[in-house]
Amino acid sequence: MPIKSDLAKRNKDLFSRQPPTWCPGCGLYGILEALKRAAVSLELEPAEIVVVTGIGCHGRFPNYFLSYGFHGLHGRVVPVASGIKMVNPKLKVIGISGDGDAYSIGLNHLLHAARRNSNILIIVPNNRVFALTQGQASPTSPRGFVSISTPFGTVETPLDGLKLALGAGATFIARGFSGEVDHLVSLFKAGLSHSGFALIDVLSPCITYNKINTYDWYKKRIEILPSTEEVANDKEQAWRWLNREDRFVLGILYMEVRDSFEQLILSDSKRAIAHLELHPEKEKVFRLMEKFI
Ligand SMILES: Cc1ncc(C[n+]2csc(CCOP(=O)(O)OP(=O)(O)O)c2C)c(N)n1
Ligand code: SF4
Ligand SMILES: [Mg+2]
C-alpha cells in the first residue's frame, strides 16, 4: 500500500472530485469505493486505465475517474471494452455493465468474450432491476418481482450470469456484495491482475426500485469464502457454490490460467496499435464542471 502522502496524490491524480449523483445508500457507492481502493493499491496510473460503461445508473462511473473513459450504448460494454483492449493491450480495461446491460441486451457479447478469453475485467453491479428507466424487471429479478413492467409479479426464473460465463469458458468468475467493501477490494484487485476474461458479479442494492433485495436481505444470505488466494481450478466446486439455494457464496469461485485472446491473435500483445494521449485538459474540464454541481 502506498504511504499516506503518495496516497493523497494518487487519489488526486486518479479521481475527479465530482460527487456521485446516485440515490443516498445506493450499492453503487460501495462498488466505486472498492474500485478506487483497488486501483490505488495496485498503483495504477490514470493513463493505464479505461473505464467503459453502458447506459444505466452504473453508467456514470467514467465521470469519477481521471483516466480514459467511454460511456457507450446500452448493452455494448463488452464489445467496446474488447475492441479497446485489442488496439491497446497495455491498458487495464474495466467494463462496468448493469444486470440489464450485461445479462439482457448484451448477453451474447459477454458469452463470446468469455469463450475468447478477452483480457478485460467486467464488473456487473447487479441490482436485479432496470434502475435508470425507473424500475422494470431485469433478467436477474427474483421470481414474483412486482414492478411497473410486471404488475402481477414476474413469472420468469432469474438467470445467473456467472453460471453462463462459467459454461462459456470464462477463466475468472467471482461474486461480491456492495455492503462488503473490503472483500470487494480484494476481488477487484484479483480481477484486475488476472490475464484473461474476468467477470465479477456484485450484489448491489437499488434502494429505490428494488425493495426486496435490500442490504439486510443480503446480509442474512451471504457466505464469504475464507480466502481469495486459495482458489481451486475446479469447475465442479464452482458449480456447487453457484447452485447453493440457501446462500450467495462470495469470493473467487473459479480461476484458470489460459492464453488470452490478445496473446493468441496479436503479433505483439504488449504493443499498442493505437494510442491516444490522455487529454491534458480533461482534469481542467472536470474542475470546471465541479463549479456547476
Ligand atoms: C438499445 C437501448 N435499449 C434500451 C434502452 C433503455 N434503457 C436505458 S438503461 C436501461 C436498463 C438499465 O438497467 P441496468 O443495465 O440493469 O442498469 P442500472 O440502471 O440498473 O444500473 C434500458 C432498458 C437504451 N438506452 N438503449
Ligand atoms: S435508482 Fe437505484 S441504482 Fe439508481 S442510483 Fe438510485 S438506488 Fe442506485
Ligand atoms: Mg440493474
CSV table of C-alpha atoms and ligand atoms in Angstrom, one decimal:
chain,number,residue,atom,x,y,z
A,1,MET,CA,0.0,0.0,0.0
A,2,PRO,CA,1.5,3.5,-0.9
A,3,ILE,CA,2.4,5.7,2.0
A,4,LYS,CA,0.0,8.5,3.1
A,5,SER,CA,1.3,11.4,1.1
A,6,ASP,CA,1.5,9.1,-2.0
A,7,LEU,CA,-2.0,8.1,-1.3
A,8,ALA,CA,-3.3,11.6,-1.3
A,9,LYS,CA,-1.5,12.3,-4.6
A,10,ARG,CA,-2.8,9.1,-6.2
A,11,ASN,CA,-6.3,10.0,-5.2
A,12,LYS,CA,-6.0,13.4,-6.6
A,13,ASP,CA,-4.5,12.2,-9.9
A,14,LEU,CA,-6.8,9.3,-10.4
A,15,PHE,CA,-10.2,10.5,-9.3
A,16,SER,CA,-12.4,13.5,-10.1
A,17,ARG,CA,-13.8,15.4,-7.1
A,18,GLN,CA,-17.2,15.3,-8.8
A,19,PRO,CA,-19.6,13.8,-6.2
A,20,PRO,CA,-21.7,10.9,-7.5
A,21,THR,CA,-25.4,11.7,-8.0
A,22,TRP,CA,-26.7,8.3,-7.1
A,23,CYS,CA,-29.5,7.9,-4.5
A,24,PRO,CA,-28.0,8.1,-1.0
A,25,GLY,CA,-27.5,4.5,0.1
A,26,CYS,CA,-27.2,3.0,-3.4
A,27,GLY,CA,-25.0,0.0,-3.7
A,28,LEU,CA,-23.0,1.7,-6.5
A,29,TYR,CA,-21.2,3.8,-3.8
A,30,GLY,CA,-19.6,0.6,-2.3
A,31,ILE,CA,-18.5,-0.6,-5.8
A,32,LEU,CA,-17.0,2.8,-6.6
A,33,GLU,CA,-15.2,3.0,-3.3
A,34,ALA,CA,-13.8,-0.6,-3.7
A,35,LEU,CA,-12.7,0.1,-7.3
A,36,LYS,CA,-10.9,3.2,-6.3
A,37,ARG,CA,-9.1,1.5,-3.4
A,38,ALA,CA,-8.2,-1.4,-5.7
A,39,ALA,CA,-6.7,1.0,-8.3
A,40,VAL,CA,-4.7,2.9,-5.7
A,41,SER,CA,-3.5,-0.3,-4.1
A,42,LEU,CA,-2.3,-1.7,-7.4
A,43,GLU,CA,-0.6,1.7,-8.0
A,44,LEU,CA,-2.3,2.2,-11.4
A,45,GLU,CA,-1.8,5.4,-13.3
A,46,PRO,CA,-4.6,7.3,-14.9
A,47,ALA,CA,-3.2,6.7,-18.4
A,48,GLU,CA,-3.2,2.9,-17.7
A,49,ILE,CA,-6.9,2.6,-17.0
A,50,VAL,CA,-10.0,2.9,-19.2
A,51,VAL,CA,-13.5,2.7,-17.7
A,52,VAL,CA,-16.2,1.6,-20.1
A,53,THR,CA,-19.9,1.7,-19.2
A,54,GLY,CA,-23.3,1.2,-20.8
A,55,ILE,CA,-26.5,3.1,-20.1
A,56,GLY,CA,-27.9,2.7,-16.6
A,57,CYS,CA,-27.3,4.1,-13.2
A,58,HIS,CA,-23.9,2.3,-13.3
A,59,GLY,CA,-23.1,4.3,-16.5
A,60,ARG,CA,-21.8,7.2,-14.5
A,61,PHE,CA,-18.5,5.5,-13.4
A,62,PRO,CA,-16.3,7.2,-16.0
A,63,ASN,CA,-17.2,10.6,-14.6
A,64,TYR,CA,-15.4,9.7,-11.3
A,65,PHE,CA,-12.0,8.6,-12.8
A,66,LEU,CA,-9.5,11.0,-14.4
A,67,SER,CA,-8.5,8.1,-16.6
A,68,TYR,CA,-9.7,7.2,-20.1
A,69,GLY,CA,-13.4,6.6,-20.1
A,70,PHE,CA,-16.1,5.5,-22.6
A,71,HIS,CA,-19.8,5.9,-21.7
A,72,GLY,CA,-21.3,4.0,-24.6
A,73,LEU,CA,-24.6,2.3,-25.7
A,74,HIS,CA,-26.8,0.2,-23.5
A,75,GLY,CA,-25.7,-3.4,-23.8
A,76,ARG,CA,-22.4,-2.7,-25.7
A,77,VAL,CA,-19.9,-2.5,-22.8
A,78,VAL,CA,-18.2,-5.8,-23.8
A,79,PRO,CA,-17.6,-5.2,-27.5
A,80,VAL,CA,-16.3,-1.7,-26.8
A,81,ALA,CA,-14.0,-3.0,-24.0
A,82,SER,CA,-12.7,-5.9,-26.1
A,83,GLY,CA,-12.0,-3.5,-29.0
A,84,ILE,CA,-10.1,-1.1,-26.8
A,85,LYS,CA,-8.0,-4.0,-25.4
A,86,MET,CA,-7.2,-5.2,-28.9
A,87,VAL,CA,-5.9,-1.9,-30.1
A,88,ASN,CA,-4.1,-1.0,-26.9
A,89,PRO,CA,-3.3,-4.2,-24.9
A,90,LYS,CA,-1.3,-2.1,-22.4
A,91,LEU,CA,-4.5,-0.7,-20.9
A,92,LYS,CA,-6.3,-2.1,-17.9
A,93,VAL,CA,-9.8,-2.3,-19.4
A,94,ILE,CA,-12.6,-2.2,-16.8
A,95,GLY,CA,-16.1,-2.6,-18.1
A,96,ILE,CA,-19.0,-1.8,-15.8
A,97,SER,CA,-22.2,-3.2,-17.1
A,98,GLY,CA,-25.6,-3.4,-15.3
A,99,ASP,CA,-27.6,-6.6,-14.9
A,100,GLY,CA,-29.8,-5.4,-17.8
A,101,ASP,CA,-26.8,-4.3,-19.8
A,102,ALA,CA,-24.7,-7.4,-19.3
A,103,TYR,CA,-27.3,-10.2,-19.0
A,104,SER,CA,-30.1,-9.0,-21.2
A,105,ILE,CA,-29.3,-6.9,-24.3
A,106,GLY,CA,-25.6,-7.5,-24.0
A,107,LEU,CA,-25.6,-11.2,-23.1
A,108,ASN,CA,-24.3,-12.5,-26.4
A,109,HIS,CA,-21.3,-10.3,-26.2
A,110,LEU,CA,-20.5,-11.4,-22.7
A,111,LEU,CA,-20.5,-15.1,-23.6
A,112,HIS,CA,-18.3,-14.7,-26.6
A,113,ALA,CA,-15.8,-12.6,-24.8
A,114,ALA,CA,-15.7,-15.3,-22.1
A,115,ARG,CA,-15.0,-18.1,-24.5
A,116,ARG,CA,-12.4,-16.0,-26.3
A,117,ASN,CA,-10.8,-15.1,-23.0
A,118,SER,CA,-10.5,-11.4,-23.9
A,119,ASN,CA,-8.3,-9.8,-21.3
A,120,ILE,CA,-10.8,-7.5,-19.8
A,121,LEU,CA,-12.5,-7.1,-16.4
A,122,ILE,CA,-16.3,-6.9,-16.4
A,123,ILE,CA,-18.0,-5.8,-13.2
A,124,VAL,CA,-21.7,-6.2,-13.1
A,125,PRO,CA,-23.5,-4.1,-10.4
A,126,ASN,CA,-26.3,-6.5,-10.1
A,127,ASN,CA,-29.3,-4.6,-8.5
A,128,ARG,CA,-31.7,-7.0,-10.1
A,129,VAL,CA,-33.7,-4.3,-11.8
A,130,PHE,CA,-33.6,-1.8,-14.7
A,131,ALA,CA,-33.0,1.1,-12.4
A,132,LEU,CA,-32.3,4.1,-14.6
A,133,THR,CA,-35.5,3.5,-16.6
A,134,GLN,CA,-37.4,3.6,-13.3
A,135,GLY,CA,-37.8,0.0,-12.1
A,136,GLN,CA,-38.7,-2.6,-14.7
A,137,ALA,CA,-37.9,-6.2,-14.0
A,138,SER,CA,-34.5,-7.4,-15.3
A,139,PRO,CA,-33.2,-10.9,-16.1
A,140,THR,CA,-31.9,-11.2,-12.5
A,141,SER,CA,-35.1,-10.0,-10.8
A,142,PRO,CA,-36.4,-12.6,-8.3
A,143,ARG,CA,-39.5,-14.6,-9.3
A,144,GLY,CA,-42.6,-12.8,-8.2
A,145,PHE,CA,-40.9,-9.4,-8.5
A,146,VAL,CA,-43.6,-6.7,-8.8
A,147,SER,CA,-42.6,-3.8,-11.0
A,148,ILE,CA,-44.1,-1.4,-13.5
A,149,SER,CA,-43.4,-3.9,-16.3
A,150,THR,CA,-44.5,-6.9,-14.2
A,151,PRO,CA,-47.5,-5.6,-12.2
A,152,PHE,CA,-48.6,-9.2,-11.2
A,153,GLY,CA,-45.1,-10.3,-10.4
A,154,THR,CA,-42.5,-11.8,-12.8
A,155,VAL,CA,-43.1,-15.5,-13.6
A,156,GLU,CA,-39.6,-16.0,-15.1
A,157,THR,CA,-36.7,-17.7,-13.4
A,158,PRO,CA,-33.8,-15.3,-12.8
A,159,LEU,CA,-30.6,-16.1,-14.6
A,160,ASP,CA,-27.2,-16.2,-13.1
A,161,GLY,CA,-24.6,-14.6,-15.3
A,162,LEU,CA,-21.7,-16.3,-13.5
A,163,LYS,CA,-23.1,-19.7,-14.4
A,164,LEU,CA,-23.4,-18.8,-18.0
A,165,ALA,CA,-19.9,-17.3,-18.1
A,166,LEU,CA,-18.5,-20.4,-16.4
A,167,GLY,CA,-20.3,-22.6,-19.0
A,168,ALA,CA,-19.0,-20.4,-21.8
A,169,GLY,CA,-15.3,-20.8,-20.7
A,170,ALA,CA,-14.6,-17.7,-18.5
A,171,THR,CA,-11.3,-18.1,-16.8
A,172,PHE,CA,-12.2,-15.9,-13.7
A,173,ILE,CA,-15.6,-15.6,-12.1
A,174,ALA,CA,-16.3,-14.0,-8.7
A,175,ARG,CA,-19.2,-12.7,-6.7
A,176,GLY,CA,-19.1,-9.8,-4.2
A,177,PHE,CA,-21.6,-7.6,-2.3
A,178,SER,CA,-21.7,-3.8,-2.2
A,179,GLY,CA,-22.1,-4.0,1.6
A,180,GLU,CA,-18.7,-5.8,1.9
A,181,VAL,CA,-16.3,-3.2,0.6
A,182,ASP,CA,-13.0,-4.7,1.9
A,183,HIS,CA,-13.9,-8.0,0.4
A,184,LEU,CA,-14.8,-6.3,-2.9
A,185,VAL,CA,-11.4,-4.6,-3.0
A,186,SER,CA,-9.7,-8.0,-2.9
A,187,LEU,CA,-11.9,-9.3,-5.7
A,188,PHE,CA,-11.3,-6.2,-7.9
A,189,LYS,CA,-7.5,-6.4,-7.3
A,190,ALA,CA,-7.5,-10.1,-8.3
A,191,GLY,CA,-9.8,-9.4,-11.3
A,192,LEU,CA,-7.5,-6.6,-12.4
A,193,SER,CA,-4.4,-8.8,-12.1
A,194,HIS,CA,-6.0,-11.7,-14.0
A,195,SER,CA,-4.7,-12.2,-17.5
A,196,GLY,CA,-7.9,-13.1,-19.4
A,197,PHE,CA,-11.7,-12.6,-19.1
A,198,ALA,CA,-12.8,-11.8,-15.6
A,199,LEU,CA,-16.4,-11.4,-14.6
A,200,ILE,CA,-17.3,-10.1,-11.1
A,201,ASP,CA,-21.0,-10.0,-10.3
A,202,VAL,CA,-21.7,-7.7,-7.4
A,203,LEU,CA,-24.9,-8.0,-5.5
A,204,SER,CA,-25.8,-4.3,-5.2
A,205,PRO,CA,-29.0,-3.0,-3.6
A,206,CYS,CA,-31.1,-0.4,-5.5
A,207,ILE,CA,-32.8,1.2,-2.6
A,208,THR,CA,-35.3,3.0,-4.8
A,209,TYR,CA,-36.7,0.3,-7.1
A,210,ASN,CA,-35.9,-3.0,-5.5
A,211,LYS,CA,-37.4,-3.2,-2.1
A,212,ILE,CA,-36.8,-7.0,-1.9
A,213,ASN,CA,-33.1,-7.4,-2.3
A,214,THR,CA,-32.0,-4.9,0.4
A,215,TYR,CA,-28.8,-4.8,2.4
A,216,ASP,CA,-30.5,-6.6,5.3
A,217,TRP,CA,-31.9,-9.2,3.0
A,218,TYR,CA,-28.4,-10.0,1.6
A,219,LYS,CA,-26.7,-9.9,5.0
A,220,LYS,CA,-28.8,-12.8,6.1
A,221,ARG,CA,-27.9,-14.8,3.0
A,222,ILE,CA,-24.3,-14.3,2.1
A,223,GLU,CA,-21.4,-16.5,2.9
A,224,ILE,CA,-17.9,-15.3,2.2
A,225,LEU,CA,-15.3,-17.9,1.2
A,226,PRO,CA,-12.3,-17.8,3.7
A,227,SER,CA,-9.6,-16.6,1.3
A,228,THR,CA,-9.4,-15.1,-2.2
A,229,GLU,CA,-5.9,-16.6,-2.6
A,230,GLU,CA,-6.6,-20.4,-2.5
A,231,VAL,CA,-8.7,-20.7,-5.5
A,232,ALA,CA,-9.2,-24.1,-6.9
A,233,ASN,CA,-9.3,-24.5,-10.6
A,234,ASP,CA,-12.3,-26.7,-10.0
A,235,LYS,CA,-15.4,-26.2,-12.1
A,236,GLU,CA,-17.5,-28.7,-10.2
A,237,GLN,CA,-16.8,-26.9,-6.9
A,238,ALA,CA,-17.6,-23.6,-8.6
A,239,TRP,CA,-20.9,-25.1,-9.8
A,240,ARG,CA,-21.8,-26.4,-6.3
A,241,TRP,CA,-21.2,-22.9,-4.9
A,242,LEU,CA,-23.3,-21.3,-7.6
A,243,ASN,CA,-26.1,-23.7,-7.1
A,244,ARG,CA,-26.4,-23.1,-3.3
A,245,GLU,CA,-30.1,-22.2,-2.9
A,246,ASP,CA,-29.9,-21.0,0.7
A,247,ARG,CA,-26.8,-18.8,0.3
A,248,PHE,CA,-25.0,-16.4,-2.1
A,249,VAL,CA,-21.4,-17.6,-1.9
A,250,LEU,CA,-19.0,-14.7,-2.2
A,251,GLY,CA,-15.4,-14.9,-3.4
A,252,ILE,CA,-13.4,-16.0,-6.4
A,253,LEU,CA,-15.4,-19.1,-7.5
A,254,TYR,CA,-13.2,-20.2,-10.4
A,255,MET,CA,-9.9,-19.2,-11.8
A,256,GLU,CA,-7.8,-20.8,-14.6
A,257,VAL,CA,-4.7,-19.8,-16.5
A,258,ARG,CA,-5.1,-19.8,-20.2
A,259,ASP,CA,-3.7,-17.7,-23.1
A,260,SER,CA,-5.8,-14.6,-23.6
A,261,PHE,CA,-7.4,-13.7,-26.9
A,262,GLU,CA,-4.9,-10.9,-27.4
A,263,GLN,CA,-1.9,-13.2,-26.7
A,264,LEU,CA,-3.2,-15.6,-29.3
A,265,ILE,CA,-4.1,-13.1,-32.0
A,266,LEU,CA,-1.7,-10.1,-31.8
A,267,SER,CA,1.8,-10.5,-33.1
A,268,ASP,CA,2.9,-8.4,-30.1
A,269,SER,CA,0.4,-8.4,-27.3
A,270,LYS,CA,2.4,-5.8,-25.4
A,271,ARG,CA,2.4,-3.2,-28.2
A,272,ALA,CA,-0.3,-0.6,-28.7
A,273,ILE,CA,-1.6,-0.5,-32.3
A,274,ALA,CA,-3.2,2.8,-31.5
A,275,HIS,CA,-2.5,5.2,-28.6
A,276,LEU,CA,-4.2,8.4,-27.6
A,277,GLU,CA,-2.6,10.8,-25.2
A,278,LEU,CA,-4.7,11.2,-22.1
A,279,HIS,CA,-6.1,14.7,-22.7
A,280,PRO,CA,-4.2,17.1,-20.6
A,281,GLU,CA,-7.3,19.3,-20.4
A,282,LYS,CA,-9.5,16.6,-19.1
A,283,GLU,CA,-8.7,17.5,-15.5
A,284,LYS,CA,-9.4,21.2,-16.2
A,285,VAL,CA,-12.8,20.2,-17.7
A,286,PHE,CA,-13.7,18.2,-14.7
A,287,ARG,CA,-12.7,21.1,-12.3
A,288,LEU,CA,-14.9,23.4,-14.4
A,289,MET,CA,-17.8,21.0,-14.2
A,290,GLU,CA,-17.5,20.9,-10.4
A,291,LYS,CA,-18.4,24.5,-10.3
A,292,PHE,CA,-21.9,23.7,-11.6
A,293,ILE,CA,-22.6,20.8,-9.2
B,1,LIG,C1,-30.6,0.0,-27.1
B,1,LIG,C2,-31.3,0.5,-25.9
B,1,LIG,N1,-32.3,-0.2,-25.4
B,1,LIG,C3,-33.0,0.3,-24.3
B,1,LIG,C4,-32.5,1.4,-23.7
B,1,LIG,C5,-33.3,1.9,-22.5
B,1,LIG,N2,-32.5,1.6,-21.3
B,1,LIG,C6,-31.6,2.5,-20.8
B,1,LIG,S1,-30.9,2.0,-19.3
B,1,LIG,C7,-31.9,0.5,-19.4
B,1,LIG,C8,-31.8,-0.5,-18.3
B,1,LIG,C9,-30.8,-0.3,-17.3
B,1,LIG,O1,-30.7,-1.4,-16.4
B,1,LIG,P1,-29.3,-1.9,-16.0
B,1,LIG,O2,-28.4,-2.2,-17.2
B,1,LIG,O3,-29.5,-3.1,-15.0
B,1,LIG,O4,-28.6,-0.7,-15.3
B,1,LIG,P2,-29.0,0.0,-13.9
B,1,LIG,O5,-29.7,1.3,-14.3
B,1,LIG,O6,-29.8,-0.9,-13.1
B,1,LIG,O7,-27.6,0.4,-13.3
B,1,LIG,C10,-32.7,0.5,-20.5
B,1,LIG,C11,-33.6,-0.6,-20.9
B,1,LIG,C12,-31.4,2.1,-24.2
B,1,LIG,N3,-30.9,3.2,-23.7
B,1,LIG,N4,-30.8,1.6,-25.3
B,2,SF4,S1,-32.2,4.3,-8.8
B,2,SF4,FE1,-31.3,2.6,-7.7
B,2,SF4,S2,-29.5,2.0,-8.8
B,2,SF4,FE2,-30.1,4.1,-9.5
B,2,SF4,S3,-29.0,5.5,-8.2
B,2,SF4,FE3,-30.9,5.1,-7.2
B,2,SF4,S4,-30.6,3.4,-5.8
B,2,SF4,FE4,-28.9,3.4,-7.2
B,3,MG,MG,-29.8,-3.0,-13.0
